[in-house]
């Protein structure tokens, strides 16, 4: 126990598993059996998954669910969601159905600009570097031609290149700030390759620039990397209806409901502690579609939360109002997504998810993902401001408890009947299981 290992990556898969099993488990055979239980029987499919990442020993399942009846810009979608949390898919489906009867969701992509930067140090005269940039700008862009050709044929490529002087924030620090259009791909590899080429050309051209002295010629490239903050890669989604149309079984007084919901959103706008949880609910919807469609949810998370803080204070992503008897609920979020490249053509379930969505373009996927986030937010706020979140949550969570205690069908029936009329809590369910087993 507690041993370092050298050359772990060089071990075969079998050797890695054995090392882990012997090192960390009292019963290594059982550990090996559990690890292998999650392998796919199809060796070729298993190898595909093994090679998505490194040092793979097994597959980690997450449930893939479907939230149907999403009416977006007049078209129905069944939305695939990959998420482990109970009640999220049910909430999305409820919300989708609710809004499909009230005109559906409207979604508009406001921009698709991606950003990348070459961060470098220039120790010298600032006017000279500005002048140098003017002289070499076209050469810098042209040096990426062999990389951008394909993308340009698809209507994308580098859309702008600027020199940014950041020396007031950090000594000698400058940037090449580039914007990109990457069409249906998320474009991370494309952007990073372009940036590395720009950095190389920048250094070469700097070294040959006659007006620079010897110190100025030595441009120090620190790093070249895309930014996951994409405030101009934005989609706006919204729902609206007359306040009285909000009425349904659980919303007897729609005016009171609408006012409370607007108030709940205002609280999330001004109070960061609430905003984080409010936005977490939105990300329940966003991340689960991002995962199902093989996109990078860490990139999306980082970018969305930066956007939520863009005015210097973390705030709600969504907004709501009542005006002239109309209730409106909307949000704008940055989503850099792809429907080609990456996992999209490799992972069989990702391919299926995209097929279920009708093989969307990246723009269409931005709309679906953002709508799922807004639907999730509406469902959470509706529960929070009416019954409280635990009622629905515990109804769904009860299945996890039943699985944990390996209840049989007869016990499940008894438990479900009992908790139709009694308050569900983890301890109450466990106590009831114990009681019926006595
Ligand atoms: C739980 O995963 C998400 C919520 O906490 C979101 C919210 O509070 O708005 C229910």
Coordinates of C-alpha atoms and ligand atoms in Angstrom, one line a residue:
X1 CA 0.0 0.0 0.0
X2 CA 1.0 3.6 -0.6
X3 CA 3.7 2.7 -3.1
X4 CA 4.8 4.9 -6.0
X5 CA 5.0 3.1 -9.3
X6 CA 7.3 3.8 -12.1
X7 CA 6.5 3.0 -15.8
X8 CA 2.8 2.5 -15.0
X9 CA 1.8 3.6 -18.6
X10 CA 4.2 1.0 -20.1
X11 CA 2.4 -1.9 -18.3
X12 CA -0.1 -3.9 -20.3
X13 CA -3.8 -3.3 -19.4
X14 CA -3.8 -6.6 -17.5
X15 CA -0.7 -5.7 -15.6
X16 CA -2.1 -2.3 -14.7
X17 CA -5.3 -3.9 -13.4
X18 CA -3.4 -6.4 -11.4
X19 CA -1.1 -3.7 -9.9
X20 CA -4.2 -1.6 -8.8
X21 CA -6.0 -4.6 -7.5
X22 CA -3.1 -5.9 -5.4
X23 CA -2.1 -2.4 -4.2
X24 CA -5.4 -1.1 -3.1
X25 CA -7.8 -3.9 -2.4
X26 CA -8.1 -6.5 0.4
X27 CA -9.7 -8.9 -2.1
X28 CA -7.8 -8.4 -5.4
X29 CA -9.7 -11.1 -7.3
X30 CA -13.0 -9.3 -6.5
X31 CA -11.6 -6.0 -7.6
X32 CA -10.4 -7.4 -10.9
X33 CA -13.8 -9.0 -11.5
X34 CA -15.6 -5.7 -10.9
X35 CA -13.2 -3.8 -13.2
X36 CA -13.8 -6.4 -15.9
X37 CA -17.5 -6.6 -15.4
X38 CA -17.7 -3.2 -17.0
X39 CA -15.7 -4.2 -20.1
X40 CA -17.6 -4.5 -23.4
X41 CA -17.9 -8.0 -24.8
X42 CA -17.0 -6.6 -28.2
X43 CA -13.2 -6.4 -28.1
X44 CA -13.0 -3.9 -30.9
X45 CA -15.5 -1.6 -29.3
X46 CA -13.7 -1.9 -26.0
X47 CA -10.4 -1.0 -27.7
X48 CA -12.0 2.1 -29.1
X49 CA -13.0 3.2 -25.6
X50 CA -9.6 2.2 -24.2
X51 CA -7.9 4.5 -26.7
X52 CA -10.0 7.6 -26.0
X53 CA -7.7 8.2 -23.0
X54 CA -4.6 6.8 -21.3
X55 CA -4.1 4.1 -18.7
X56 CA -7.6 2.8 -19.2
X57 CA -8.7 -0.1 -17.0
X58 CA -12.4 -0.1 -17.4
X59 CA -15.5 1.9 -18.5
X60 CA -17.4 4.2 -16.2
X61 CA -21.1 4.1 -17.0
X62 CA -23.3 7.1 -16.8
X63 CA -27.0 6.8 -17.6
X64 CA -28.1 8.2 -21.0
X65 CA -31.7 9.4 -20.9
X66 CA -34.1 11.1 -23.3
X67 CA -36.2 14.2 -22.6
X68 CA -38.8 14.3 -25.4
X69 CA -41.2 17.1 -26.5
X70 CA -38.8 20.0 -26.8
X71 CA -40.4 22.4 -29.2
X72 CA -37.6 24.8 -30.4
X73 CA -38.2 27.3 -33.1
X74 CA -41.3 25.3 -34.2
X75 CA -39.4 22.0 -34.4
X76 CA -39.7 19.1 -32.0
X77 CA -36.6 17.5 -30.5
X78 CA -36.0 14.5 -28.3
X79 CA -33.0 15.5 -26.3
X80 CA -30.4 12.9 -25.2
X81 CA -29.0 13.6 -21.7
X82 CA -26.1 11.9 -20.0
X83 CA -26.2 12.6 -16.2
X84 CA -26.0 10.6 -13.0
X85 CA -28.3 12.9 -10.9
X86 CA -31.9 11.7 -10.4
X87 CA -34.8 13.9 -11.4
X88 CA -32.9 16.1 -13.9
X89 CA -34.1 14.3 -17.0
X90 CA -37.7 14.1 -15.6
X91 CA -37.5 17.8 -14.8
X92 CA -36.3 18.6 -18.3
X93 CA -39.0 16.5 -19.9
X94 CA -41.7 18.1 -17.7
X95 CA -40.5 21.6 -18.5
X96 CA -40.3 20.8 -22.3
X97 CA -43.9 19.5 -22.3
X98 CA -45.1 22.5 -20.3
X99 CA -43.6 25.0 -22.7
X100 CA -44.5 23.0 -25.8
X101 CA -48.1 23.8 -24.9
X102 CA -47.3 27.5 -24.6
X103 CA -45.5 28.2 -27.9
X104 CA -42.3 26.4 -27.3
X105 CA -38.8 27.8 -26.9
X106 CA -37.3 30.5 -29.2
X107 CA -33.6 30.3 -29.8
X108 CA -31.2 32.5 -31.7
X109 CA -27.5 32.2 -32.2
X110 CA -26.0 35.7 -31.8
X111 CA -22.4 34.9 -32.6
X112 CA -20.0 32.0 -33.2
X113 CA -16.7 33.7 -32.7
X114 CA -13.9 31.6 -31.1
X115 CA -10.8 33.2 -29.5
X116 CA -7.1 32.2 -29.2
X117 CA -4.0 34.0 -28.0
X118 CA -0.3 33.9 -28.3
X119 CA 1.1 35.3 -25.1
X120 CA 4.6 36.7 -25.4
X121 CA 7.1 39.0 -23.8
X122 CA 8.7 41.9 -25.7
X123 CA 11.4 43.9 -23.9
X124 CA 11.6 47.1 -25.8
X125 CA 10.0 50.1 -27.3
X126 CA 6.2 49.8 -27.5
X127 CA 5.9 52.0 -30.6
X128 CA 8.3 49.8 -32.4
X129 CA 6.4 46.6 -31.7
X130 CA 3.1 48.3 -32.8
X131 CA 4.9 49.3 -36.1
X132 CA 6.4 45.8 -36.4
X133 CA 2.9 44.2 -36.1
X134 CA 1.5 46.5 -38.8
X135 CA 4.3 45.4 -41.1
X136 CA 4.1 41.6 -40.5
X137 CA 0.4 41.1 -39.8
X138 CA -0.4 39.8 -43.3
X139 CA 2.7 37.6 -43.2
X140 CA 1.6 36.2 -39.9
X141 CA -1.8 35.3 -41.3
X142 CA -0.4 34.0 -44.5
X143 CA 1.9 31.7 -42.6
X144 CA -1.2 29.7 -41.5
X145 CA -2.5 29.2 -45.0
X146 CA -1.6 25.5 -45.2
X147 CA -3.6 25.0 -41.9
X148 CA -6.6 27.2 -42.7
X149 CA -7.2 26.1 -46.3
X150 CA -9.8 23.4 -45.5
X151 CA -11.5 25.5 -42.9
X152 CA -11.7 28.4 -45.4
X153 CA -13.4 26.2 -47.9
X154 CA -16.0 25.5 -45.3
X155 CA -16.5 29.2 -44.7
X156 CA -14.3 29.5 -41.6
X157 CA -10.7 30.5 -40.7
X158 CA -9.0 33.3 -38.9
X159 CA -11.3 36.3 -38.8
X160 CA -9.1 38.9 -37.1
X161 CA -5.7 39.3 -35.6
X162 CA -4.7 42.1 -33.1
X163 CA -1.7 43.0 -31.1
X164 CA -2.7 43.7 -27.5
X165 CA -0.5 45.6 -25.2
X166 CA -0.9 44.2 -21.7
X167 CA 2.1 45.8 -20.1
X168 CA 0.0 47.9 -17.7
X169 CA -1.0 44.6 -16.1
X170 CA 2.2 42.6 -16.4
X171 CA 5.7 43.7 -17.3
X172 CA 6.6 43.2 -21.0
X173 CA 3.4 41.2 -21.7
X174 CA 1.8 41.4 -25.1
X175 CA -0.6 39.2 -26.9
X176 CA -1.6 38.3 -30.4
X177 CA -5.3 38.1 -30.0
X178 CA -6.9 36.1 -32.8
X179 CA -10.6 35.4 -33.5
X180 CA -11.7 32.3 -35.5
X181 CA -14.8 30.9 -37.2
X182 CA -14.7 27.1 -37.0
X183 CA -18.2 26.3 -38.5
X184 CA -19.4 22.9 -37.3
X185 CA -16.3 21.9 -35.4
X186 CA -15.5 23.1 -31.9
X187 CA -12.1 23.9 -33.5
X188 CA -9.7 23.4 -30.6
X189 CA -7.0 21.6 -32.6
X190 CA -7.4 23.9 -35.5
X191 CA -7.1 27.0 -33.4
X192 CA -4.2 25.7 -31.4
X193 CA -2.3 24.7 -34.6
X194 CA -2.9 28.2 -36.1
X195 CA -1.7 29.9 -32.9
X196 CA 1.5 27.8 -32.7
X197 CA 2.2 28.7 -36.3
X198 CA 1.5 32.4 -35.6
X199 CA 3.9 32.2 -32.6
X200 CA 6.6 30.7 -34.8
X201 CA 6.3 33.3 -37.5
X202 CA 6.1 36.1 -34.9
X203 CA 9.4 34.9 -33.4
X204 CA 11.1 34.5 -36.8
X205 CA 10.0 37.8 -38.1
X206 CA 10.9 39.6 -34.9
X207 CA 14.4 38.1 -35.2
X208 CA 14.8 39.5 -38.7
X209 CA 13.2 42.9 -38.1
X210 CA 15.8 45.5 -39.0
X211 CA 14.3 48.2 -36.7
X212 CA 14.6 46.1 -33.5
X213 CA 17.8 46.1 -31.4
X214 CA 19.2 42.8 -30.3
X215 CA 17.1 42.6 -27.1
X216 CA 13.9 43.6 -29.0
X217 CA 14.6 40.9 -31.6
X218 CA 14.4 38.2 -28.9
X219 CA 10.6 37.9 -28.6
X220 CA 9.8 35.4 -25.9
X221 CA 6.7 33.3 -26.7
X222 CA 5.3 32.1 -23.4
X223 CA 2.4 30.0 -24.7
X224 CA -0.1 29.8 -27.5
X225 CA -3.6 28.5 -26.7
X226 CA -7.3 29.0 -27.4
X227 CA -9.4 30.6 -24.8
X228 CA -12.4 28.8 -23.4
X229 CA -13.9 32.2 -22.6
X230 CA -16.0 32.9 -25.7
X231 CA -18.3 35.9 -24.9
X232 CA -19.1 36.3 -28.6
X233 CA -20.1 32.7 -29.2
X234 CA -23.5 33.2 -27.8
X235 CA -27.0 31.8 -28.0
X236 CA -30.1 33.4 -26.7
X237 CA -33.1 31.3 -25.6
X238 CA -36.4 32.3 -24.3
X239 CA -40.0 31.4 -23.5
X240 CA -42.9 33.6 -22.9
X241 CA -46.6 33.4 -22.5
X242 CA -49.5 35.4 -21.0
X243 CA -49.3 35.2 -17.2
X244 CA -52.7 33.4 -16.9
X245 CA -51.5 30.8 -19.4
X246 CA -49.0 29.6 -16.7
X247 CA -51.9 28.0 -14.9
X248 CA -51.8 24.2 -14.5
X249 CA -52.4 21.5 -11.8
X250 CA -49.6 22.8 -9.5
X251 CA -49.9 26.5 -10.4
X252 CA -53.4 27.5 -9.2
X253 CA -52.5 31.2 -9.0
X254 CA -50.4 32.0 -12.1
X255 CA -49.9 35.7 -11.2
X256 CA -48.5 34.8 -7.7
X257 CA -46.4 32.1 -9.3
X258 CA -45.0 34.4 -12.0
X259 CA -44.2 37.1 -9.4
X260 CA -42.4 34.6 -7.1
X261 CA -40.4 33.1 -10.0
X262 CA -39.3 36.6 -11.2
X263 CA -38.3 37.4 -7.6
X264 CA -36.3 34.1 -7.3
X265 CA -34.5 35.1 -10.5
X266 CA -33.8 38.6 -9.1
X267 CA -32.3 37.0 -6.0
X268 CA -30.0 35.0 -8.2
X269 CA -29.1 38.2 -10.1
X270 CA -27.9 40.0 -6.9
X271 CA -26.8 37.3 -4.6
X272 CA -23.7 35.2 -5.7
X273 CA -24.4 32.4 -3.2
X274 CA -27.8 31.8 -4.8
X275 CA -26.5 32.5 -8.3
X276 CA -24.0 29.7 -8.2
X277 CA -26.8 27.1 -7.3
X278 CA -29.2 28.7 -9.7
X279 CA -26.6 28.4 -12.5
X280 CA -25.7 24.9 -11.4
X281 CA -29.3 23.9 -12.1
X282 CA -28.9 25.4 -15.6
X283 CA -25.7 23.4 -16.1
X284 CA -27.5 20.2 -15.1
X285 CA -29.3 20.6 -18.4
X286 CA -26.4 22.1 -20.4
X287 CA -23.7 19.6 -19.3
X288 CA -25.9 16.5 -19.8
X289 CA -26.5 17.4 -23.5
X290 CA -22.9 18.5 -24.0
X291 CA -21.7 15.1 -22.6
X292 CA -24.2 13.1 -24.7
X293 CA -23.0 14.9 -27.9
X294 CA -19.3 14.3 -27.1
X295 CA -18.4 17.9 -26.4
X296 CA -16.0 19.1 -23.8
X297 CA -18.1 19.9 -20.7
X298 CA -15.1 21.4 -18.8
X299 CA -14.6 23.9 -21.5
X300 CA -18.3 24.8 -21.5
X301 CA -18.4 25.1 -17.7
X302 CA -15.3 27.3 -17.5
X303 CA -16.6 29.6 -20.2
X304 CA -20.1 29.8 -18.9
X305 CA -19.1 30.7 -15.3
X306 CA -16.6 33.3 -16.6
X307 CA -19.5 34.8 -18.6
X308 CA -21.7 34.8 -15.4
X309 CA -19.0 37.0 -13.8
X310 CA -18.4 39.3 -16.7
X311 CA -19.6 42.4 -14.9
X312 CA -17.2 41.8 -12.0
X313 CA -19.7 39.9 -9.8
X314 CA -21.0 36.3 -10.2
X315 CA -24.7 36.5 -11.2
X316 CA -27.6 34.7 -12.7
X317 CA -27.4 33.5 -16.3
X318 CA -31.1 33.6 -16.7
X319 CA -33.6 36.5 -16.4
X320 CA -37.3 36.9 -16.0
X321 CA -39.9 39.6 -16.2
X322 CA -43.6 40.3 -16.3
X323 CA -44.6 43.1 -18.7
X324 CA -48.1 44.0 -20.0
X325 CA -49.4 40.7 -18.6
X326 CA -46.8 38.6 -20.4
X327 CA -44.3 36.4 -18.5
X328 CA -40.9 36.1 -20.2
X329 CA -37.9 34.0 -19.1
X330 CA -34.7 34.0 -21.1
X331 CA -30.9 33.6 -21.0
X332 CA -27.9 34.2 -23.1
X333 CA -24.9 31.8 -22.7
X334 CA -21.6 31.2 -24.5
X335 CA -21.4 27.7 -26.0
X336 CA -18.5 26.7 -28.2
X337 CA -19.7 23.4 -29.5
X338 CA -19.0 21.0 -32.3
X339 CA -21.0 18.5 -34.3
X340 CA -18.0 17.3 -36.4
X341 CA -14.6 16.2 -35.2
X342 CA -13.5 15.0 -31.8
X343 CA -15.6 12.3 -30.3
X344 CA -18.6 13.1 -32.5
X345 CA -17.6 10.5 -35.2
X346 CA -15.9 8.0 -32.9
X347 CA -18.2 7.3 -29.9
X348 CA -21.1 5.1 -31.1
X349 CA -23.5 6.6 -28.5
X350 CA -22.4 10.2 -29.4
X351 CA -23.2 9.4 -33.0
X352 CA -26.6 8.1 -31.9
X353 CA -27.3 11.2 -29.8
X354 CA -26.5 13.5 -32.8
X355 CA -28.7 11.3 -35.0
X356 CA -31.6 11.6 -32.4
X357 CA -31.2 15.4 -32.6
X358 CA -31.4 15.2 -36.4
X359 CA -27.7 15.6 -37.1
X360 CA -27.7 19.3 -36.1
X361 CA -25.2 21.9 -37.1
X362 CA -23.1 23.4 -34.3
X363 CA -25.4 26.4 -34.3
X364 CA -28.5 24.2 -33.9
X365 CA -26.8 22.2 -31.2
X366 CA -26.0 25.5 -29.3
X367 CA -29.8 26.2 -29.4
X368 CA -30.8 22.7 -28.1
X369 CA -28.2 22.8 -25.3
X370 CA -29.1 26.3 -24.1
X371 CA -32.8 25.5 -24.2
X372 CA -32.2 22.4 -22.1
X373 CA -30.4 24.6 -19.6
X374 CA -33.3 27.1 -19.5
X375 CA -35.9 24.3 -19.2
X376 CA -34.0 22.8 -16.3
X377 CA -33.8 26.2 -14.6
X378 CA -37.5 26.7 -15.1
X379 CA -38.3 23.3 -13.6
X380 CA -36.0 24.0 -10.6
X381 CA -37.5 27.4 -10.0
X382 CA -41.0 26.1 -10.3
X383 CA -40.4 23.4 -7.7
X384 CA -38.4 25.8 -5.4
X385 CA -41.1 28.4 -5.4
X386 CA -44.0 26.0 -5.0
X387 CA -43.7 22.6 -3.4
X388 CA -40.0 22.9 -2.5
X389 CA -37.3 20.9 -4.3
X390 CA -37.3 17.8 -2.1
X391 CA -40.7 16.5 -3.0
X392 CA -39.9 15.7 -6.6
X393 CA -36.2 15.1 -5.9
X394 CA -36.9 12.4 -3.2
X395 CA -39.5 10.7 -5.3
X396 CA -36.8 10.1 -7.9
X397 CA -34.0 9.5 -5.3
X398 CA -36.1 6.8 -3.6
X399 CA -34.9 4.4 -6.5
X400 CA -31.3 4.9 -5.5
X401 CA -32.1 4.0 -1.9
X402 CA -34.1 0.9 -3.0
X403 CA -31.1 -0.2 -5.1
X404 CA -28.7 0.5 -2.3
X405 CA -30.7 -1.9 0.0
X406 CA -31.2 -4.4 -2.8
X407 CA -35.0 -4.4 -2.3
X408 CA -37.0 -7.1 -4.1
X409 CA -40.1 -6.3 -6.2
X410 CA -42.5 -7.0 -3.3
X411 CA -40.7 -4.7 -0.9
X412 CA -40.5 -2.0 -3.6
X413 CA -44.3 -2.1 -4.0
X414 CA -44.8 -1.8 -0.3
X415 CA -42.4 1.1 0.0
X416 CA -43.7 3.0 -2.9
X417 CA -47.3 2.7 -1.7
X418 CA -46.3 3.8 1.8
X419 CA -44.4 6.8 0.6
X420 CA -47.2 8.0 -1.7
X421 CA -48.8 9.5 1.5
X422 CA -45.8 9.8 3.8
X423 CA -42.9 12.3 3.6
X424 CA -39.9 10.8 1.9
X425 CA -36.5 11.2 3.5
X426 CA -33.4 9.0 3.3
X427 CA -33.8 7.9 6.9
X428 CA -37.5 7.4 6.7
X429 CA -37.1 5.1 3.7
X430 CA -34.3 3.1 5.4
X431 CA -36.3 2.8 8.6
X432 CA -39.3 1.5 6.6
X433 CA -37.2 -1.0 4.7
X434 CA -35.9 -2.3 8.1
X435 CA -39.4 -2.4 9.5
X436 CA -40.8 -4.5 6.7
X437 CA -37.8 -6.8 6.8
X438 CA -38.2 -7.5 10.5
Ligands
LIG1 C1 -29.8 20.6 -8.1 O1 -29.0 19.8 -8.8 C2 -30.1 21.9 -8.8 C3 -30.9 22.9 -8.0 O2 -30.3 23.2 -6.8 C4 -30.9 24.2 -8.8 C5 -31.5 25.4 -8.1 O3 -31.5 25.4 -6.9 O4 -32.0 26.3 -8.9 C6 -32.3 22.4 -7.7

